[in-house]
Amino acid sequence: MRGHLPGLHHGRMDPAPALYTIRINGHLGAMMLSAFPAMVQQWQGAETVLTGLLDRSALYGVLAEIDALGLDLLEVRQLEPDRGSPEPGDGRSP
């Protein structure tokens, strides 16, 4: 019987939360948006953009909810941290 090679994150906890933006086709109403309480929404043209700080399991949960609601997912993007702004506790002043 063959074994499998461990993945890069095998046996480790999820990495720290990251900022994600998720674009969905169409304008979501209040009822649909209530399915994403951890996300900030805005409308851009004919799309709804959800943005939020998510760990891996929360991201998968949001994607599963989008699928379960039959929404048209256009893009998922992890945003790079803004290196111009100080991180909490790094000693730099804003």
N, C-alpha and C. Protein backbone atom coordinates (compact mmCIF):
# COMPACT_ATOMS: atom_id res chain seq x y z
N MET A 1 0.84 -1.17 0.00
CA MET A 1 0.00 0.00 0.00
C MET A 1 0.89 1.24 0.00
N ARG A 2 0.56 2.21 -0.84
CA ARG A 2 1.32 3.45 -0.94
C ARG A 2 0.84 4.48 0.06
N GLY A 3 1.77 5.21 0.63
CA GLY A 3 1.43 6.33 1.50
C GLY A 3 1.34 7.59 0.66
N HIS A 4 0.88 8.63 1.27
CA HIS A 4 0.82 9.90 0.55
C HIS A 4 1.82 10.87 1.16
N LEU A 5 2.24 11.82 0.35
CA LEU A 5 3.16 12.84 0.83
C LEU A 5 2.37 13.86 1.63
N PRO A 6 2.92 14.32 2.73
CA PRO A 6 2.20 15.33 3.52
C PRO A 6 2.14 16.64 2.76
N GLY A 7 1.02 17.35 2.92
CA GLY A 7 0.87 18.67 2.32
C GLY A 7 1.73 19.67 3.05
N LEU A 8 1.85 20.86 2.47
CA LEU A 8 2.67 21.90 3.07
C LEU A 8 2.21 22.26 4.48
N HIS A 9 0.91 22.22 4.72
CA HIS A 9 0.37 22.63 6.00
C HIS A 9 -0.13 21.43 6.81
N HIS A 10 0.31 20.24 6.46
CA HIS A 10 -0.15 19.03 7.13
C HIS A 10 0.19 19.08 8.61
N GLY A 11 -0.82 18.92 9.45
CA GLY A 11 -0.60 18.88 10.87
C GLY A 11 -0.49 20.24 11.55
N ARG A 12 -0.60 21.31 10.79
CA ARG A 12 -0.52 22.64 11.36
C ARG A 12 -1.90 23.27 11.41
N MET A 13 -2.04 24.25 12.28
CA MET A 13 -3.30 24.97 12.37
C MET A 13 -3.43 25.90 11.16
N ASP A 14 -4.64 26.40 10.94
CA ASP A 14 -4.86 27.35 9.86
C ASP A 14 -3.95 28.55 10.04
N PRO A 15 -3.48 29.10 8.90
CA PRO A 15 -2.70 30.33 9.01
C PRO A 15 -3.56 31.47 9.54
N ALA A 16 -2.92 32.55 9.89
CA ALA A 16 -3.62 33.72 10.42
C ALA A 16 -4.67 34.21 9.43
N PRO A 17 -5.72 34.85 9.92
CA PRO A 17 -6.74 35.38 9.01
C PRO A 17 -6.12 36.37 8.02
N ALA A 18 -6.74 36.45 6.85
CA ALA A 18 -6.29 37.36 5.80
C ALA A 18 -7.51 38.13 5.29
N LEU A 19 -7.25 39.25 4.67
CA LEU A 19 -8.31 40.07 4.11
C LEU A 19 -8.66 39.57 2.72
N TYR A 20 -9.94 39.26 2.50
CA TYR A 20 -10.42 38.75 1.22
C TYR A 20 -11.49 39.67 0.67
N THR A 21 -11.54 39.75 -0.66
CA THR A 21 -12.63 40.41 -1.34
C THR A 21 -13.26 39.39 -2.28
N ILE A 22 -14.58 39.34 -2.26
CA ILE A 22 -15.33 38.35 -3.04
C ILE A 22 -16.35 39.09 -3.88
N ARG A 23 -16.29 38.92 -5.20
CA ARG A 23 -17.23 39.59 -6.11
C ARG A 23 -18.31 38.60 -6.53
N ILE A 24 -19.56 39.06 -6.45
CA ILE A 24 -20.73 38.25 -6.81
C ILE A 24 -21.54 39.02 -7.84
N ASN A 25 -22.00 38.34 -8.86
CA ASN A 25 -22.81 38.97 -9.90
C ASN A 25 -24.18 39.35 -9.34
N GLY A 26 -24.59 40.60 -9.55
CA GLY A 26 -25.90 41.07 -9.12
C GLY A 26 -25.83 41.80 -7.79
N HIS A 27 -26.91 42.51 -7.50
CA HIS A 27 -27.04 43.22 -6.23
C HIS A 27 -27.76 42.32 -5.25
N LEU A 28 -27.11 42.01 -4.13
CA LEU A 28 -27.74 41.18 -3.11
C LEU A 28 -28.57 42.07 -2.19
N GLY A 29 -29.75 41.61 -1.87
CA GLY A 29 -30.62 42.33 -0.94
C GLY A 29 -30.27 42.02 0.50
N ALA A 30 -30.98 42.65 1.40
CA ALA A 30 -30.71 42.50 2.83
C ALA A 30 -30.82 41.05 3.30
N MET A 31 -31.79 40.31 2.77
CA MET A 31 -31.96 38.91 3.19
C MET A 31 -30.74 38.07 2.81
N MET A 32 -30.26 38.23 1.59
CA MET A 32 -29.08 37.47 1.14
C MET A 32 -27.83 37.93 1.90
N LEU A 33 -27.70 39.23 2.10
CA LEU A 33 -26.52 39.76 2.79
C LEU A 33 -26.46 39.29 4.24
N SER A 34 -27.60 38.98 4.83
CA SER A 34 -27.61 38.51 6.22
C SER A 34 -26.90 37.16 6.37
N ALA A 35 -26.67 36.46 5.25
CA ALA A 35 -25.94 35.19 5.28
C ALA A 35 -24.43 35.40 5.45
N PHE A 36 -23.98 36.65 5.36
CA PHE A 36 -22.56 36.97 5.43
C PHE A 36 -22.28 38.04 6.49
N PRO A 37 -22.56 37.75 7.76
CA PRO A 37 -22.45 38.78 8.80
C PRO A 37 -21.03 39.28 9.03
N ALA A 38 -20.03 38.51 8.70
CA ALA A 38 -18.64 38.92 8.94
C ALA A 38 -18.07 39.75 7.79
N MET A 39 -18.88 39.98 6.76
CA MET A 39 -18.39 40.66 5.57
C MET A 39 -19.01 42.05 5.44
N VAL A 40 -18.23 42.98 4.93
CA VAL A 40 -18.72 44.33 4.61
C VAL A 40 -19.09 44.31 3.13
N GLN A 41 -20.27 44.82 2.81
CA GLN A 41 -20.70 44.78 1.41
C GLN A 41 -20.70 46.16 0.79
N GLN A 42 -20.49 46.17 -0.52
CA GLN A 42 -20.66 47.39 -1.30
C GLN A 42 -21.06 46.96 -2.71
N TRP A 43 -21.68 47.88 -3.43
CA TRP A 43 -22.08 47.58 -4.79
C TRP A 43 -21.17 48.32 -5.74
N GLN A 44 -20.69 47.62 -6.75
CA GLN A 44 -19.86 48.20 -7.81
C GLN A 44 -20.50 47.81 -9.13
N GLY A 45 -21.15 48.79 -9.78
CA GLY A 45 -21.85 48.48 -11.02
C GLY A 45 -22.94 47.47 -10.75
N ALA A 46 -22.94 46.39 -11.48
CA ALA A 46 -23.96 45.35 -11.33
C ALA A 46 -23.50 44.22 -10.41
N GLU A 47 -22.47 44.47 -9.60
CA GLU A 47 -21.92 43.43 -8.75
C GLU A 47 -21.99 43.82 -7.27
N THR A 48 -22.00 42.80 -6.44
CA THR A 48 -21.87 42.99 -4.99
C THR A 48 -20.47 42.54 -4.61
N VAL A 49 -19.78 43.36 -3.84
CA VAL A 49 -18.43 43.03 -3.39
C VAL A 49 -18.47 42.87 -1.87
N LEU A 50 -18.05 41.71 -1.40
CA LEU A 50 -17.97 41.41 0.03
C LEU A 50 -16.51 41.43 0.43
N THR A 51 -16.19 42.10 1.53
CA THR A 51 -14.81 42.18 2.00
C THR A 51 -14.79 41.84 3.49
N GLY A 52 -13.80 41.04 3.89
CA GLY A 52 -13.70 40.71 5.29
C GLY A 52 -12.42 39.98 5.64
N LEU A 53 -12.10 39.98 6.92
CA LEU A 53 -10.94 39.28 7.45
C LEU A 53 -11.39 37.86 7.81
N LEU A 54 -10.85 36.88 7.08
CA LEU A 54 -11.30 35.50 7.22
C LEU A 54 -10.12 34.55 7.38
N ASP A 55 -10.26 33.55 8.25
CA ASP A 55 -9.28 32.47 8.26
C ASP A 55 -9.74 31.44 7.22
N ARG A 56 -8.98 30.40 7.03
CA ARG A 56 -9.27 29.45 5.96
C ARG A 56 -10.66 28.81 6.12
N SER A 57 -11.00 28.39 7.33
CA SER A 57 -12.30 27.73 7.50
C SER A 57 -13.46 28.71 7.29
N ALA A 58 -13.29 29.96 7.71
CA ALA A 58 -14.34 30.96 7.48
C ALA A 58 -14.48 31.25 5.99
N LEU A 59 -13.36 31.32 5.26
CA LEU A 59 -13.42 31.54 3.81
C LEU A 59 -14.19 30.40 3.14
N TYR A 60 -13.87 29.16 3.50
CA TYR A 60 -14.59 28.03 2.92
C TYR A 60 -16.07 28.06 3.27
N GLY A 61 -16.39 28.52 4.48
CA GLY A 61 -17.79 28.65 4.88
C GLY A 61 -18.53 29.67 4.04
N VAL A 62 -17.90 30.82 3.78
CA VAL A 62 -18.51 31.85 2.94
C VAL A 62 -18.72 31.31 1.52
N LEU A 63 -17.70 30.63 0.99
CA LEU A 63 -17.83 30.07 -0.37
C LEU A 63 -18.93 29.00 -0.43
N ALA A 64 -19.05 28.20 0.61
CA ALA A 64 -20.11 27.19 0.65
C ALA A 64 -21.48 27.85 0.70
N GLU A 65 -21.61 28.94 1.44
CA GLU A 65 -22.88 29.67 1.53
C GLU A 65 -23.24 30.28 0.18
N ILE A 66 -22.26 30.83 -0.52
CA ILE A 66 -22.49 31.39 -1.86
C ILE A 66 -23.01 30.30 -2.78
N ASP A 67 -22.39 29.13 -2.72
CA ASP A 67 -22.82 28.00 -3.55
C ASP A 67 -24.22 27.54 -3.17
N ALA A 68 -24.49 27.41 -1.86
CA ALA A 68 -25.80 26.94 -1.39
C ALA A 68 -26.93 27.90 -1.80
N LEU A 69 -26.62 29.20 -1.86
CA LEU A 69 -27.63 30.18 -2.25
C LEU A 69 -27.77 30.30 -3.77
N GLY A 70 -26.92 29.60 -4.50
CA GLY A 70 -26.99 29.64 -5.96
C GLY A 70 -26.52 30.96 -6.55
N LEU A 71 -25.63 31.65 -5.84
CA LEU A 71 -25.14 32.94 -6.33
C LEU A 71 -24.05 32.73 -7.37
N ASP A 72 -23.88 33.71 -8.24
CA ASP A 72 -22.90 33.65 -9.32
C ASP A 72 -21.59 34.28 -8.86
N LEU A 73 -20.66 33.44 -8.40
CA LEU A 73 -19.37 33.89 -7.90
C LEU A 73 -18.49 34.31 -9.07
N LEU A 74 -17.96 35.53 -9.02
CA LEU A 74 -17.12 36.05 -10.09
C LEU A 74 -15.63 36.01 -9.74
N GLU A 75 -15.30 36.31 -8.48
CA GLU A 75 -13.89 36.38 -8.12
C GLU A 75 -13.71 36.28 -6.61
N VAL A 76 -12.63 35.61 -6.22
CA VAL A 76 -12.18 35.60 -4.83
C VAL A 76 -10.73 36.05 -4.87
N ARG A 77 -10.41 37.07 -4.08
CA ARG A 77 -9.05 37.60 -4.10
C ARG A 77 -8.58 37.86 -2.68
N GLN A 78 -7.39 37.36 -2.38
CA GLN A 78 -6.77 37.69 -1.09
C GLN A 78 -6.01 38.99 -1.29
N LEU A 79 -6.33 39.98 -0.47
CA LEU A 79 -5.69 41.28 -0.58
C LEU A 79 -4.37 41.29 0.18
N GLU A 80 -3.40 41.96 -0.39
CA GLU A 80 -2.10 42.10 0.26
C GLU A 80 -2.22 43.12 1.38
N PRO A 81 -1.55 42.88 2.51
CA PRO A 81 -1.58 43.88 3.57
C PRO A 81 -0.94 45.17 3.08
N ASP A 82 -1.48 46.29 3.53
CA ASP A 82 -0.96 47.60 3.16
C ASP A 82 0.29 47.85 3.99
N ARG A 83 1.44 47.81 3.36
CA ARG A 83 2.71 47.99 4.08
C ARG A 83 2.94 49.44 4.48
N GLY A 84 2.13 50.36 3.96
CA GLY A 84 2.26 51.76 4.34
C GLY A 84 1.65 52.04 5.70
N SER A 85 0.74 51.20 6.13
CA SER A 85 0.08 51.43 7.42
C SER A 85 0.74 50.53 8.48
N PRO A 86 0.90 51.03 9.67
CA PRO A 86 1.56 50.24 10.72
C PRO A 86 0.70 49.07 11.18
N GLU A 87 1.37 47.99 11.51
CA GLU A 87 0.70 46.83 12.10
C GLU A 87 0.54 47.11 13.59
N PRO A 88 -0.50 46.56 14.21
CA PRO A 88 -0.65 46.76 15.65
C PRO A 88 0.58 46.25 16.39
N GLY A 89 1.13 47.09 17.27
CA GLY A 89 2.25 46.66 18.09
C GLY A 89 3.61 46.72 17.42
N ASP A 90 3.72 47.32 16.21
CA ASP A 90 5.04 47.34 15.57
C ASP A 90 5.87 48.56 15.95
N GLY A 91 5.30 49.45 16.80
CA GLY A 91 6.07 50.58 17.30
C GLY A 91 6.04 51.81 16.43
N ARG A 92 5.49 51.73 15.21
CA ARG A 92 5.41 52.89 14.34
C ARG A 92 4.14 53.68 14.65
N SER A 93 4.23 54.96 14.55
CA SER A 93 3.04 55.81 14.77
C SER A 93 2.28 55.93 13.46
N PRO A 94 0.94 56.09 13.54
CA PRO A 94 0.16 56.28 12.31
C PRO A 94 0.45 57.60 11.66
